Structure formats: structure tokens, C-alpha cells
Amino acid sequence: MDPSLINFKVLYVVTQLCGLTMIVLVGTWIGEHFGGLAGTDNPKQEFNWHPLFMTIGFIFLYGNSILIYRGFRTTNKKTLKLTHASIHMAAFILTVIALKTVFDSHNLANPPIPNMYSLHSWLGLSAVLIFCLQYVAGFMAFLVPGMKENYKIALMPLHIYFGLFGFVLAIASALMGLTEKAVFAIPNYSELPSSGVLTNIIGVLYVIFGCLVVYLATEPSYKRKPLPEDTALLSTSNQ
Amino acid sequence: MDPSLINFKVLYVVTQLCGLTMIVLVGTWIGEHFGGLAGTDNPKQEFNWHPLFMTIGFIFLYGNSILIYRGFRTTNKKTLKLTHASIHMAAFILTVIALKTVFDSHNLANPPIPNMYSLHSWLGLSAVLIFCLQYVAGFMAFLVPGMKENYKIALMPLHIYFGLFGFVLAIASALMGLTEKAVFAIPNYSELPSSGVLTNIIGVLYVIFGCLVVYLATEPSYKRKPLPEDTALLSTSNQ
């Protein structure tokens, strides 16, 4: 095996461990310090779905969907494309639920809390919009048959750049979300109680996960090489 | 001229306009809404140097120093390297002053405010440390003569990746800093007063500036091509 792929595999496993730890810690954070999960009858705790589902959907699944081509390089392109679109769809569904719960937690509070005023909300929703536009554009260009090959080639670098940009913006938004939650809900944050330390550790893990995903997705020596059957698929899909 | 360089030039000018607007708005923000600048006798206003100098040094100059190779592609490599190191040094000095003023504003407050508890401070200081390690490593590898050419070639992708990572982390930290300041110092932030809108617009500009810098620095067609005199310099510097 190409020696650079050994590094890739090691970093890929570290990325997964980092991502899973991140999810477990967010679960612990909301369970131990903010009362766990609830429905619309308890808007304050309904909010807790927001960080949990954003972490699973808009960070972990989004990142893993980006990595699918390089992580499963021996699988044929068509299957990878469908898997990429499916994981992104799962990420989208979780993100929509995460948005619904945060709007509920504002609108159903007594008195209601205004929506969409913070920088976190502006940039977070921008990241969701970029994600949606990318999904539609990527679906039309790379999954629906008929797009000319030279257009695909021209669109691909933009699809990759804005895909990674949306992912990094999602992480930056999550860091602002953690900051807001810590300042609003941990009165003695400045004394670094266990809830505050956990908040910061989750933030550090978001950054490490993001750094690893972007590195694995952009390092040229880790790029997936086309398989012979990819070309066959390509010529049939263009018929 | 290569047509892709026309796009580069347009985006480069947009990046500069975005960066300068960002600095002017931060100046307006601290002047109009937080009492302007002051010395150690007024720790609350001494704080205001922190966002101003971080924006100028750790975002605007850091980004511009990254872009110097592609922005001034007809200048010889040696001059570009020295300019890169000099702009980075200016960025470092402003960053150190920005750090001193925030520690002062905590330590000299009555009662003092604890330091280094927030996620903003953890990640912001991590970005500064990455910047410093990059500076030392880059200086030793690429400016001090004697490093073997194959080591330089091996180190360059890491220097680029961690340079961009530190820059993006600086921006993410700035976004958390804006979030903290808005929540702490704008009591009616949720009603989006002018100070709140300005905070959010500055955050959006940080993101656009960051997105443009990373794009201009990574798009393969914008890469600077070596000049004939670069090779001459390279062979004399290895003597």
C-alpha cells in the first residue's frame, strides 16, 4: 500500500474517535448540566436537542460525508455519490429538527425570546443556507444525468470549496453557540466549574475534528484515484 | 495576461476593501458604543484596544501576509519571504499588545475578572501559539540559509496548512469574542439595537474576509509561478 495512505488511515480513525467523543460529551453536557431532553411542554429543555442534533448532523455527519470519497476509495464512484447525498440528507434532516427545537425554545418560552438576533444565528443560518444551495447544485450537477462533462469539471472545485466553507462555518457557529450557552446558563463560568470546563473541551474537540476533516479532504496525496469501473459508469451515465 | 489572474485581481481588491471596512467598523464600534480607547487608568476602555489590534494584526495583516506571494507575483522570492516575515512580525507585535490590554482590563478591574476561563480565550491563545510556532519553524526552515531543499519541500505543505488553520482559528476566536462582548455589554442585544447590528455586521465581514483569503491562497490557478531569478537565488543561498 502507498505509505501516505497509512497516515491517512491513522488520521481517519483519530477523526472518528474525536467525532464520537464530541457527540458523547455533548450528550453528557446537556444531560448532566442542563436537565436533558424534553418536548414542547418544556421549551428550556427542548432547546437541548439543538446542540445535540447540530453536533451529530451538521458537524459529524457533514464531515463524514465530505470524507466518504477518500475513506472508501475502493468503492465505485456512483455508490460513493449516492452515499454522499444520503449522508448529507440525514445531516439535513437532523439540522432541520435542531432548528425547529431552538425556534420552539424561544417562541414557547414565557416571555418569548426573540429569534435570529445573535451573530451565532446569522452565521449558523448562513451555513445552513450554503449547505442547502450546495445540496441542490451538487444534486443537479453530479447526480442527475445529463450535465455536460466540462461543466462538471468546472463546478467541482467550487462544490468542494463551498462544501468545506459551509462545514468550517458550521463549526465556527457551533463555537459561538457554546459561548452563548456558557455565558447565559453557567452563572459562575468565570470560575470554570465542571460544566464550563466541559463546554470548553467540546469546543476544542469541534476544532480538532474540523482541522482533521479539512486536512484529510484537501491533502493532495490522499486524493482518491479513479477506478476502472468509474470510467465505464461515466460513459454509460452520459448516454 | 492569464484570464484567471483577472478574477484574482478583482477578488484581491474586494478582499482589501472588505478588510479595511472591517477595521473601520471595529473602530466605529468601540468609539461609538463602548467609549473609545484608554490606558491602564481606565481598564474597561483599555479593553477596546483588544478587538481593534486583533482585527488589524491577527486578522487583516495575518491574511495579507498569507496573500503576499500571490498578490505580488512579479516580485522575487527572497523579497517576498522577507516581506512575509516582516508583516507577520507586525501582526505579532499588535497581537501581543492586544493580549496585554485584555489581561490588564481583567487584572486592573475592581473586582478583578478571572483570565483564561472562556472558550474564546482557550482557542484564541491556541491560535496565537500556532502562529508563534509557525513563525519560528518557518523562519528556521525558509529564511535561515542551510536547510536542505528536500526538507523545505516536505515542510512547505505543513507550513501552508497550519498557517491557514491558525488564520481560520483566529477568525473563529474573533467571532466568539464578538459574541461575548455583545452578550456582556449590550443589555438589549436581543432587540438588535444599532450596536448589536454593528457587532453582527463585523462578524459577517470577518467571515467574508476569511473566506476570500483562504480561497485566493488555495485556488491552484492563482498559484505564483517561480521567476527565473528565484532559481538563481535558490542556488546561491544553498552554497
Tab-separated table of C-alpha atoms in Angstrom:
chain	number	residue	atom	x	y	z
A	1	MET	CA	0.000	0.000	0.000
A	2	ASP	CA	1.019	3.586	-0.675
A	3	PRO	CA	2.747	4.688	2.599
A	4	SER	CA	0.864	8.017	2.625
A	5	LEU	CA	-2.374	6.016	2.898
A	6	ILE	CA	-1.202	4.545	6.217
A	7	ASN	CA	-1.069	8.104	7.600
A	8	PHE	CA	-4.494	8.693	6.086
A	9	LYS	CA	-5.940	5.621	7.814
A	10	VAL	CA	-4.460	6.549	11.196
A	11	LEU	CA	-5.771	10.130	10.945
A	12	TYR	CA	-9.145	8.865	9.690
A	13	VAL	CA	-9.532	6.680	12.789
A	14	VAL	CA	-8.426	9.571	15.054
A	15	THR	CA	-11.028	11.787	13.328
A	16	GLN	CA	-13.794	9.243	14.003
A	17	LEU	CA	-12.745	8.839	17.644
A	18	CYS	CA	-12.650	12.608	18.033
A	19	GLY	CA	-16.100	12.945	16.429
A	20	LEU	CA	-17.676	10.224	18.550
A	21	THR	CA	-16.139	11.629	21.748
A	22	MET	CA	-17.536	15.048	20.781
A	23	ILE	CA	-21.064	13.588	20.453
A	24	VAL	CA	-20.827	11.651	23.743
A	25	LEU	CA	-19.580	14.757	25.547
A	26	VAL	CA	-22.399	16.935	24.142
A	27	GLY	CA	-24.843	14.271	25.372
A	28	THR	CA	-23.181	14.312	28.794
A	29	TRP	CA	-23.110	18.130	28.820
A	30	ILE	CA	-26.855	18.541	28.222
A	31	GLY	CA	-27.743	15.544	30.417
A	32	GLU	CA	-25.573	16.384	33.424
A	33	HIS	CA	-25.731	20.164	33.423
A	34	PHE	CA	-28.848	21.314	31.566
A	35	GLY	CA	-31.566	18.797	32.529
A	36	GLY	CA	-31.517	16.520	29.464
A	37	LEU	CA	-34.020	16.362	26.609
A	38	ALA	CA	-37.741	17.257	26.576
A	39	GLY	CA	-40.611	18.087	24.217
A	40	THR	CA	-42.567	21.270	23.535
A	41	ASP	CA	-44.075	21.241	27.060
A	42	ASN	CA	-40.631	22.187	28.436
A	43	PRO	CA	-39.087	24.699	25.977
A	44	LYS	CA	-35.953	25.214	28.077
A	45	GLN	CA	-35.051	21.524	27.842
A	46	GLU	CA	-36.427	21.158	24.309
A	47	PHE	CA	-33.564	23.528	23.415
A	48	ASN	CA	-31.089	20.756	24.306
A	49	TRP	CA	-31.937	18.873	21.098
A	50	HIS	CA	-30.361	21.816	19.259
A	51	PRO	CA	-26.690	21.315	20.246
A	52	LEU	CA	-27.073	17.506	20.179
A	53	PHE	CA	-28.582	17.240	16.682
A	54	MET	CA	-26.378	20.004	15.260
A	55	THR	CA	-23.304	18.156	16.563
A	56	ILE	CA	-24.444	14.804	15.137
A	57	GLY	CA	-25.902	16.158	11.882
A	58	PHE	CA	-24.296	19.451	10.970
A	59	ILE	CA	-20.785	18.602	12.205
A	60	PHE	CA	-20.196	14.830	12.490
A	61	LEU	CA	-22.285	13.618	9.522
A	62	TYR	CA	-21.420	16.650	7.372
A	63	GLY	CA	-17.702	15.997	7.970
A	64	ASN	CA	-18.017	12.272	7.353
A	65	SER	CA	-19.991	12.812	4.177
A	66	ILE	CA	-17.155	15.016	2.897
A	67	LEU	CA	-14.637	12.261	3.709
A	68	ILE	CA	-16.577	9.398	2.130
A	69	TYR	CA	-14.700	9.522	-1.205
A	70	ARG	CA	-11.258	9.271	0.359
A	71	GLY	CA	-12.300	6.995	3.249
A	72	PHE	CA	-13.878	4.366	0.971
A	73	ARG	CA	-11.641	4.796	-2.058
A	74	THR	CA	-12.104	1.266	-3.413
A	75	THR	CA	-15.883	1.665	-3.709
A	76	ASN	CA	-17.145	2.734	-7.143
A	77	LYS	CA	-17.909	6.409	-7.779
A	78	LYS	CA	-21.650	6.005	-8.337
A	79	THR	CA	-22.145	4.296	-4.946
A	80	LEU	CA	-19.983	6.939	-3.270
A	81	LYS	CA	-22.015	9.760	-4.828
A	82	LEU	CA	-25.278	8.206	-3.624
A	83	THR	CA	-23.811	7.646	-0.147
A	84	HIS	CA	-22.530	11.252	-0.091
A	85	ALA	CA	-26.021	12.533	-0.988
A	86	SER	CA	-27.692	10.191	1.546
A	87	ILE	CA	-25.459	11.126	4.490
A	88	HIS	CA	-25.932	14.793	3.581
A	89	MET	CA	-29.711	14.214	3.557
A	90	ALA	CA	-29.523	12.636	7.046
A	91	ALA	CA	-27.432	15.629	8.177
A	92	PHE	CA	-30.041	17.981	6.690
A	93	ILE	CA	-32.960	16.257	8.483
A	94	LEU	CA	-31.176	16.416	11.848
A	95	THR	CA	-30.279	20.068	11.189
A	96	VAL	CA	-33.922	20.969	10.448
A	97	ILE	CA	-35.061	19.295	13.687
A	98	ALA	CA	-32.268	21.128	15.531
A	99	LEU	CA	-33.524	24.433	14.066
A	100	LYS	CA	-37.154	23.634	14.936
A	101	THR	CA	-36.261	22.930	18.586
A	102	VAL	CA	-34.335	26.178	19.005
A	103	PHE	CA	-37.176	28.247	17.483
A	104	ASP	CA	-39.642	26.373	19.751
A	105	SER	CA	-37.470	27.019	22.793
A	106	HIS	CA	-37.634	30.764	22.002
A	107	ASN	CA	-41.259	31.042	20.846
A	108	LEU	CA	-42.776	28.840	23.597
A	109	ALA	CA	-40.777	30.432	26.436
A	110	ASN	CA	-42.641	32.710	28.846
A	111	PRO	CA	-41.946	35.517	27.950
A	112	PRO	CA	-40.880	34.531	24.412
A	113	ILE	CA	-37.219	35.066	23.459
A	114	PRO	CA	-36.586	36.901	20.148
A	115	ASN	CA	-35.233	34.831	17.239
A	116	MET	CA	-32.388	35.486	14.828
A	117	TYR	CA	-30.757	38.398	16.618
A	118	SER	CA	-27.360	36.950	17.524
A	119	LEU	CA	-24.253	36.606	15.359
A	120	HIS	CA	-24.484	32.853	16.102
A	121	SER	CA	-27.928	32.736	14.494
A	122	TRP	CA	-26.908	34.877	11.492
A	123	LEU	CA	-23.833	32.805	10.687
A	124	GLY	CA	-25.392	29.476	11.675
A	125	LEU	CA	-28.356	30.029	9.344
A	126	SER	CA	-25.958	31.201	6.614
A	127	ALA	CA	-24.108	27.896	6.980
A	128	VAL	CA	-27.431	26.001	6.653
A	129	LEU	CA	-28.345	28.012	3.532
A	130	ILE	CA	-24.925	27.367	1.954
A	131	PHE	CA	-25.393	23.668	2.758
A	132	CYS	CA	-28.843	23.635	1.077
A	133	LEU	CA	-27.667	25.508	-2.041
A	134	GLN	CA	-24.696	23.147	-2.287
A	135	TYR	CA	-27.028	20.154	-1.975
A	136	VAL	CA	-29.329	21.335	-4.769
A	137	ALA	CA	-26.465	22.422	-7.047
A	138	GLY	CA	-24.479	19.227	-6.368
A	139	PHE	CA	-27.536	17.041	-6.958
A	140	MET	CA	-28.342	18.721	-10.295
A	141	ALA	CA	-24.752	18.767	-11.487
A	142	PHE	CA	-23.374	15.435	-10.328
A	143	LEU	CA	-26.296	13.045	-9.723
A	144	VAL	CA	-29.000	13.887	-12.259
A	145	PRO	CA	-27.741	12.561	-15.610
A	146	GLY	CA	-27.305	14.973	-18.485
A	147	MET	CA	-24.901	17.614	-17.196
A	148	LYS	CA	-22.042	18.028	-19.665
A	149	GLU	CA	-18.677	16.732	-18.527
A	150	ASN	CA	-16.898	20.096	-18.940
A	151	TYR	CA	-19.491	21.808	-16.701
A	152	LYS	CA	-18.988	19.105	-14.072
A	153	ILE	CA	-15.241	19.677	-14.223
A	154	ALA	CA	-15.723	23.450	-13.882
A	155	LEU	CA	-18.192	23.124	-10.988
A	156	MET	CA	-16.276	20.565	-8.935
A	157	PRO	CA	-13.668	22.953	-7.366
A	158	LEU	CA	-16.484	25.332	-6.332
A	159	HIS	CA	-18.524	22.430	-4.918
A	160	ILE	CA	-15.500	21.352	-2.883
A	161	TYR	CA	-14.591	24.876	-1.730
A	162	PHE	CA	-18.092	25.875	-0.656
A	163	GLY	CA	-18.680	22.434	0.881
A	164	LEU	CA	-15.643	22.908	3.112
A	165	PHE	CA	-16.508	26.576	3.721
A	166	GLY	CA	-20.019	25.628	4.905
A	167	PHE	CA	-18.531	22.948	7.151
A	168	VAL	CA	-16.000	25.337	8.737
A	169	LEU	CA	-18.730	27.987	9.134
A	170	ALA	CA	-20.912	25.363	10.864
A	171	ILE	CA	-18.094	24.714	13.336
A	172	ALA	CA	-17.467	28.447	13.905
A	173	SER	CA	-21.209	28.853	14.538
A	174	ALA	CA	-21.166	25.947	16.985
A	175	LEU	CA	-18.291	27.610	18.884
A	176	MET	CA	-20.354	30.805	19.152
A	177	GLY	CA	-23.316	28.701	20.286
A	178	LEU	CA	-21.217	27.132	23.053
A	179	THR	CA	-20.028	30.617	24.085
A	180	GLU	CA	-23.618	31.904	24.265
A	181	LYS	CA	-24.827	28.890	26.245
A	182	ALA	CA	-21.916	29.146	28.701
A	183	VAL	CA	-22.439	32.883	29.298
A	184	PHE	CA	-26.253	32.603	29.565
A	185	ALA	CA	-26.573	29.362	31.508
A	186	ILE	CA	-23.422	28.915	33.616
A	187	PRO	CA	-23.537	31.808	36.120
A	188	ASN	CA	-20.084	31.020	37.538
A	189	TYR	CA	-18.446	30.278	34.137
A	190	SER	CA	-15.520	32.541	35.076
A	191	GLU	CA	-14.657	30.179	37.967
A	192	LEU	CA	-14.512	27.297	35.452
A	193	PRO	CA	-16.895	24.825	37.120
A	194	SER	CA	-17.097	21.330	35.592
A	195	SER	CA	-19.882	22.468	33.214
A	196	GLY	CA	-17.615	25.287	31.974
A	197	VAL	CA	-14.605	23.020	31.521
A	198	LEU	CA	-16.807	20.562	29.600
A	199	THR	CA	-18.118	23.397	27.382
A	200	ASN	CA	-14.553	24.385	26.503
A	201	ILE	CA	-13.412	20.804	25.888
A	202	ILE	CA	-16.339	20.260	23.489
A	203	GLY	CA	-15.273	23.432	21.646
A	204	VAL	CA	-11.668	22.219	21.418
A	205	LEU	CA	-12.891	18.866	20.042
A	206	TYR	CA	-15.010	20.648	17.395
A	207	VAL	CA	-11.866	22.468	16.254
A	208	ILE	CA	-9.693	19.317	16.183
A	209	PHE	CA	-12.420	17.399	14.310
A	210	GLY	CA	-12.750	20.253	11.797
A	211	CYS	CA	-8.983	20.571	11.351
A	212	LEU	CA	-8.661	16.829	10.686
A	213	VAL	CA	-11.602	16.637	8.254
A	214	VAL	CA	-10.345	19.598	6.198
A	215	TYR	CA	-6.794	18.196	6.174
A	216	LEU	CA	-7.902	14.706	5.109
A	217	ALA	CA	-10.173	16.194	2.437
A	218	THR	CA	-7.577	18.546	0.925
A	219	GLU	CA	-4.153	16.864	1.221
A	220	PRO	CA	-3.313	16.023	-2.415
A	221	SER	CA	-1.551	12.719	-1.649
A	222	TYR	CA	-4.764	11.366	-0.045
A	223	LYS	CA	-6.871	12.023	-3.139
A	224	ARG	CA	-8.913	9.026	-4.374
A	225	LYS	CA	-7.718	7.729	-7.741
A	226	PRO	CA	-10.452	6.849	-10.272
A	227	LEU	CA	-11.209	3.103	-10.572
A	228	PRO	CA	-11.575	1.427	-13.996
A	229	GLU	CA	-15.339	0.939	-13.382
A	230	ASP	CA	-15.783	4.695	-12.689
A	231	THR	CA	-14.923	5.455	-16.319
A	232	ALA	CA	-17.322	2.773	-17.506
A	233	LEU	CA	-20.093	4.282	-15.360
A	234	LEU	CA	-19.230	7.737	-16.596
A	235	SER	CA	-19.603	6.780	-20.228
A	236	THR	CA	-22.909	4.954	-19.633
A	237	SER	CA	-24.356	7.781	-17.490
A	238	ASN	CA	-23.691	10.209	-20.318
A	239	GLN	CA	-25.514	8.154	-22.917
B	1	MET	CA	-2.488	38.222	-19.062
B	2	ASP	CA	-3.800	34.841	-17.918
B	3	PRO	CA	-7.604	35.365	-17.661
B	4	SER	CA	-7.770	33.607	-14.286
B	5	LEU	CA	-5.498	36.364	-12.932
B	6	ILE	CA	-8.139	38.982	-13.769
B	7	ASN	CA	-10.508	37.170	-11.387
B	8	PHE	CA	-7.691	37.036	-8.871
B	9	LYS	CA	-7.123	40.793	-9.086
B	10	VAL	CA	-10.826	41.598	-8.715
B	11	LEU	CA	-11.174	39.296	-5.693
B	12	TYR	CA	-7.916	40.649	-4.230
B	13	VAL	CA	-9.287	44.217	-4.355
B	14	VAL	CA	-12.614	43.050	-2.863
B	15	THR	CA	-10.649	41.333	-0.064
B	16	GLN	CA	-8.757	44.541	0.730
B	17	LEU	CA	-11.953	46.624	0.716
B	18	CYS	CA	-13.619	44.075	2.974
B	19	GLY	CA	-10.612	44.088	5.331
B	20	LEU	CA	-10.401	47.886	5.513
B	21	THR	CA	-14.170	48.195	6.076
B	22	MET	CA	-13.862	45.637	8.874
B	23	ILE	CA	-11.158	47.726	10.596
B	24	VAL	CA	-13.100	50.985	10.195
B	25	LEU	CA	-16.246	49.353	11.596
B	26	VAL	CA	-14.388	47.928	14.604
B	27	GLY	CA	-13.050	51.454	15.249
B	28	THR	CA	-16.576	52.857	14.970
B	29	TRP	CA	-17.969	50.066	17.165
B	30	ILE	CA	-15.595	50.715	20.075
B	31	GLY	CA	-15.730	54.514	19.600
B	32	GLU	CA	-19.494	54.913	19.283
B	33	HIS	CA	-20.711	52.211	21.630
B	34	PHE	CA	-18.012	51.370	24.154
B	35	GLY	CA	-16.359	54.705	24.993
B	36	GLY	CA	-13.259	54.548	22.756
B	37	LEU	CA	-9.671	53.846	23.781
B	38	ALA	CA	-7.916	54.476	27.107
B	39	GLY	CA	-4.819	53.497	29.130
B	40	THR	CA	-4.346	51.449	32.282
B	41	ASP	CA	-6.181	54.077	34.392
B	42	ASN	CA	-9.452	53.003	32.728
B	43	PRO	CA	-9.312	49.197	32.366
B	44	LYS	CA	-12.818	48.953	30.871
B	45	GLN	CA	-11.846	51.184	27.944
B	46	GLU	CA	-8.282	49.845	27.784
B	47	PHE	CA	-10.001	46.606	26.763
B	48	ASN	CA	-11.068	48.272	23.498
B	49	TRP	CA	-7.506	48.056	22.136
B	50	HIS	CA	-8.017	44.269	22.167
B	51	PRO	CA	-10.606	43.936	19.348
B	52	LEU	CA	-9.008	46.811	17.388
B	53	PHE	CA	-5.443	45.466	17.397
B	54	MET	CA	-6.549	41.847	16.956
B	55	THR	CA	-8.569	42.876	13.910
B	56	ILE	CA	-5.694	44.871	12.393
B	57	GLY	CA	-2.904	42.490	13.389
B	58	PHE	CA	-4.235	38.998	13.849
B	59	ILE	CA	-6.809	39.100	11.035
B	60	PHE	CA	-6.034	41.823	8.452
B	61	LEU	CA	-2.218	41.678	8.483
B	62	TYR	CA	-2.122	37.906	9.033
B	63	GLY	CA	-4.393	37.432	5.977
B	64	ASN	CA	-2.436	39.896	3.862
B	65	SER	CA	0.865	38.319	4.794
B	66	ILE	CA	-0.511	34.960	3.574
B	67	LEU	CA	-1.539	36.572	0.272
B	68	ILE	CA	1.725	38.411	-0.383
B	69	TYR	CA	3.169	35.698	-2.673
B	70	ARG	CA	0.173	35.608	-4.990
B	71	GLY	CA	-0.637	39.329	-4.745
B	72	PHE	CA	2.888	40.455	-5.732
B	73	ARG	CA	3.782	37.574	-8.016
B	74	THR	CA	6.314	39.501	-10.111
B	75	THR	CA	8.482	40.349	-7.084
B	76	ASN	CA	11.390	37.988	-6.469
B	77	LYS	CA	11.016	35.202	-3.912
B	78	LYS	CA	13.641	36.487	-1.456
B	79	THR	CA	11.931	39.892	-1.148
B	80	LEU	CA	8.555	38.201	-0.765
B	81	LYS	CA	9.869	35.939	2.005
B	82	LEU	CA	11.291	38.928	3.903
B	83	THR	CA	8.045	40.871	3.428
B	84	HIS	CA	6.026	37.833	4.595
B	85	ALA	CA	8.194	37.585	7.743
B	86	SER	CA	8.007	41.367	8.341
B	87	ILE	CA	4.210	41.636	8.023
B	88	HIS	CA	3.884	38.597	10.288
B	89	MET	CA	6.187	40.328	12.805
B	90	ALA	CA	3.987	43.460	12.710
B	91	ALA	CA	0.944	41.223	13.205
B	92	PHE	CA	2.676	39.538	16.143
B	93	ILE	CA	3.526	42.878	17.852
B	94	LEU	CA	-0.068	44.125	17.532
B	95	THR	CA	-1.331	40.760	18.825
B	96	VAL	CA	0.928	40.934	21.897
B	97	ILE	CA	-0.324	44.469	22.683
B	98	ALA	CA	-3.895	43.237	22.152
B	99	LEU	CA	-3.238	40.424	24.640
B	100	LYS	CA	-1.634	42.772	27.186
B	101	THR	CA	-4.639	45.118	27.103
B	102	VAL	CA	-7.148	42.331	27.678
B	103	PHE	CA	-5.148	40.931	30.617
B	104	ASP	CA	-4.861	44.495	32.019
B	105	SER	CA	-8.590	45.056	31.603
B	106	HIS	CA	-9.203	41.922	33.699
B	107	ASN	CA	-6.446	42.306	36.304
B	108	LEU	CA	-6.905	46.050	36.915
B	109	ALA	CA	-10.718	45.869	37.158
B	110	ASN	CA	-12.313	46.272	40.565
B	111	PRO	CA	-13.005	43.455	41.445
B	112	PRO	CA	-10.567	41.732	39.088
B	113	ILE	CA	-12.046	39.493	36.335
B	114	PRO	CA	-10.526	35.988	36.027
B	115	ASN	CA	-8.342	35.316	32.968
B	116	MET	CA	-8.326	32.411	30.522
B	117	TYR	CA	-11.589	30.767	31.502
B	118	SER	CA	-13.640	31.172	28.309
B	119	LEU	CA	-13.591	29.068	25.153
B	120	HIS	CA	-12.722	32.317	23.327
B	121	SER	CA	-9.556	32.670	25.416
B	122	TRP	CA	-8.597	28.979	25.077
B	123	LEU	CA	-8.956	28.935	21.294
B	124	GLY	CA	-7.675	32.478	20.779
B	125	LEU	CA	-4.485	31.742	22.707
B	126	SER	CA	-4.136	28.439	20.823
B	127	ALA	CA	-4.272	30.420	17.572
B	128	VAL	CA	-1.534	32.762	18.879
B	129	LEU	CA	0.637	29.772	19.892
B	130	ILE	CA	0.176	28.118	16.475
B	131	PHE	CA	1.117	31.463	14.874
B	132	CYS	CA	4.303	31.689	17.000
B	133	LEU	CA	5.359	28.078	16.351
B	134	GLN	CA	4.738	28.625	12.638
B	135	TYR	CA	6.843	31.796	12.725
B	136	VAL	CA	9.805	30.094	14.379
B	137	ALA	CA	9.574	26.968	12.218
B	138	GLY	CA	9.093	28.992	9.024
B	139	PHE	CA	11.989	31.310	9.888
B	140	MET	CA	14.359	28.412	10.561
B	141	ALA	CA	13.286	26.407	7.523
B	142	PHE	CA	12.804	29.045	4.842
B	143	LEU	CA	14.784	32.165	5.817
B	144	VAL	CA	17.903	30.988	7.664
B	145	PRO	CA	20.208	29.544	4.975
B	146	GLY	CA	21.305	25.943	5.291
B	147	MET	CA	18.096	23.944	5.363
B	148	LYS	CA	18.247	21.184	2.766
B	149	GLU	CA	15.967	21.612	-0.239
B	150	ASN	CA	14.139	18.303	0.293
B	151	TYR	CA	13.287	19.280	3.905
B	152	LYS	CA	11.946	22.617	2.639
B	153	ILE	CA	9.796	20.801	0.101
B	154	ALA	CA	8.496	18.424	2.787
B	155	LEU	CA	7.771	21.243	5.279
B	156	MET	CA	6.040	23.647	2.869
B	157	PRO	CA	2.597	21.916	2.741
B	158	LEU	CA	2.528	21.773	6.575
B	159	HIS	CA	3.597	25.442	6.804
B	160	ILE	CA	0.755	26.373	4.442
B	161	TYR	CA	-1.844	24.156	6.140
B	162	PHE	CA	-1.076	25.293	9.693
B	163	GLY	CA	-0.735	28.914	8.540
B	164	LEU	CA	-4.254	28.817	7.138
B	165	PHE	CA	-5.522	26.810	10.121
B	166	GLY	CA	-4.155	29.429	12.562
B	167	PHE	CA	-5.736	32.185	10.482
B	168	VAL	CA	-9.169	30.490	10.411
B	169	LEU	CA	-8.893	29.753	14.145
B	170	ALA	CA	-8.095	33.445	14.742
B	171	ILE	CA	-11.293	34.384	12.914
B	172	ALA	CA	-13.369	31.785	14.795
B	173	SER	CA	-11.935	33.171	18.051
B	174	ALA	CA	-12.804	36.718	16.981
B	175	LEU	CA	-16.396	35.605	16.316
B	176	MET	CA	-16.583	34.170	19.842
B	177	GLY	CA	-15.073	37.405	21.168
B	178	LEU	CA	-17.787	39.442	19.413
B	179	THR	CA	-20.428	37.090	20.852
B	180	GLU	CA	-19.036	37.509	24.393
B	181	LYS	CA	-18.830	41.297	24.087
B	182	ALA	CA	-22.383	41.550	22.716
B	183	VAL	CA	-23.850	39.359	25.468
B	184	PHE	CA	-21.860	41.055	28.260
B	185	ALA	CA	-22.024	44.680	27.139
B	186	ILE	CA	-25.199	45.148	25.073
B	187	PRO	CA	-28.029	44.545	27.571
B	188	ASN	CA	-30.754	44.755	24.894
B	189	TYR	CA	-28.819	42.716	22.268
B	190	SER	CA	-31.923	40.580	21.647
B	191	GLU	CA	-33.770	43.705	20.419
B	192	LEU	CA	-30.933	44.278	17.903
B	193	PRO	CA	-30.013	47.893	18.716
B	194	SER	CA	-27.513	49.608	16.369
B	195	SER	CA	-24.588	48.354	18.489
B	196	GLY	CA	-25.872	44.783	18.095
B	197	VAL	CA	-26.391	45.113	14.341
B	198	LEU	CA	-22.875	46.530	14.030
B	199	THR	CA	-21.449	43.627	16.071
B	200	ASN	CA	-23.094	41.140	13.708
B	201	ILE	CA	-22.007	43.000	10.559
B	202	ILE	CA	-18.394	42.998	11.782
B	203	GLY	CA	-18.694	39.229	12.334
B	204	VAL	CA	-20.079	38.719	8.819
B	205	LEU	CA	-17.184	40.779	7.396
B	206	TYR	CA	-14.638	38.653	9.313
B	207	VAL	CA	-16.143	35.563	7.679
B	208	ILE	CA	-16.192	37.053	4.156
B	209	PHE	CA	-12.605	38.303	4.574
B	210	GLY	CA	-11.500	34.858	5.808
B	211	CYS	CA	-13.344	33.048	3.023
B	212	LEU	CA	-11.710	35.271	0.377
B	213	VAL	CA	-8.190	34.999	1.818
B	214	VAL	CA	-8.355	31.194	2.033
B	215	TYR	CA	-9.809	30.965	-1.488
B	216	LEU	CA	-7.159	33.267	-3.007
B	217	ALA	CA	-4.405	31.405	-1.150
B	218	THR	CA	-5.518	27.895	-2.155
B	219	GLU	CA	-7.042	28.096	-5.665
B	220	PRO	CA	-4.454	26.252	-7.810
B	221	SER	CA	-4.845	28.514	-10.876
B	222	TYR	CA	-3.816	31.564	-8.782
B	223	LYS	CA	-0.525	29.993	-7.662
B	224	ARG	CA	2.551	32.173	-8.220
B	225	LYS	CA	4.916	30.692	-10.817
B	226	PRO	CA	8.658	30.809	-9.980
B	227	LEU	CA	10.608	33.612	-11.697
B	228	PRO	CA	13.990	32.954	-13.369
B	229	GLU	CA	15.772	34.978	-10.636
B	230	ASP	CA	14.180	32.802	-7.886
B	231	THR	CA	16.176	29.803	-9.107
B	232	ALA	CA	19.366	31.880	-9.198
B	233	LEU	CA	18.727	32.995	-5.597
B	234	LEU	CA	17.968	29.438	-4.572
B	235	SER	CA	21.255	28.105	-5.902
B	236	THR	CA	23.334	30.895	-4.309
B	237	SER	CA	21.563	30.594	-0.939
B	238	ASN	CA	22.446	26.892	-0.818
B	239	GLN	CA	26.152	27.486	-1.402
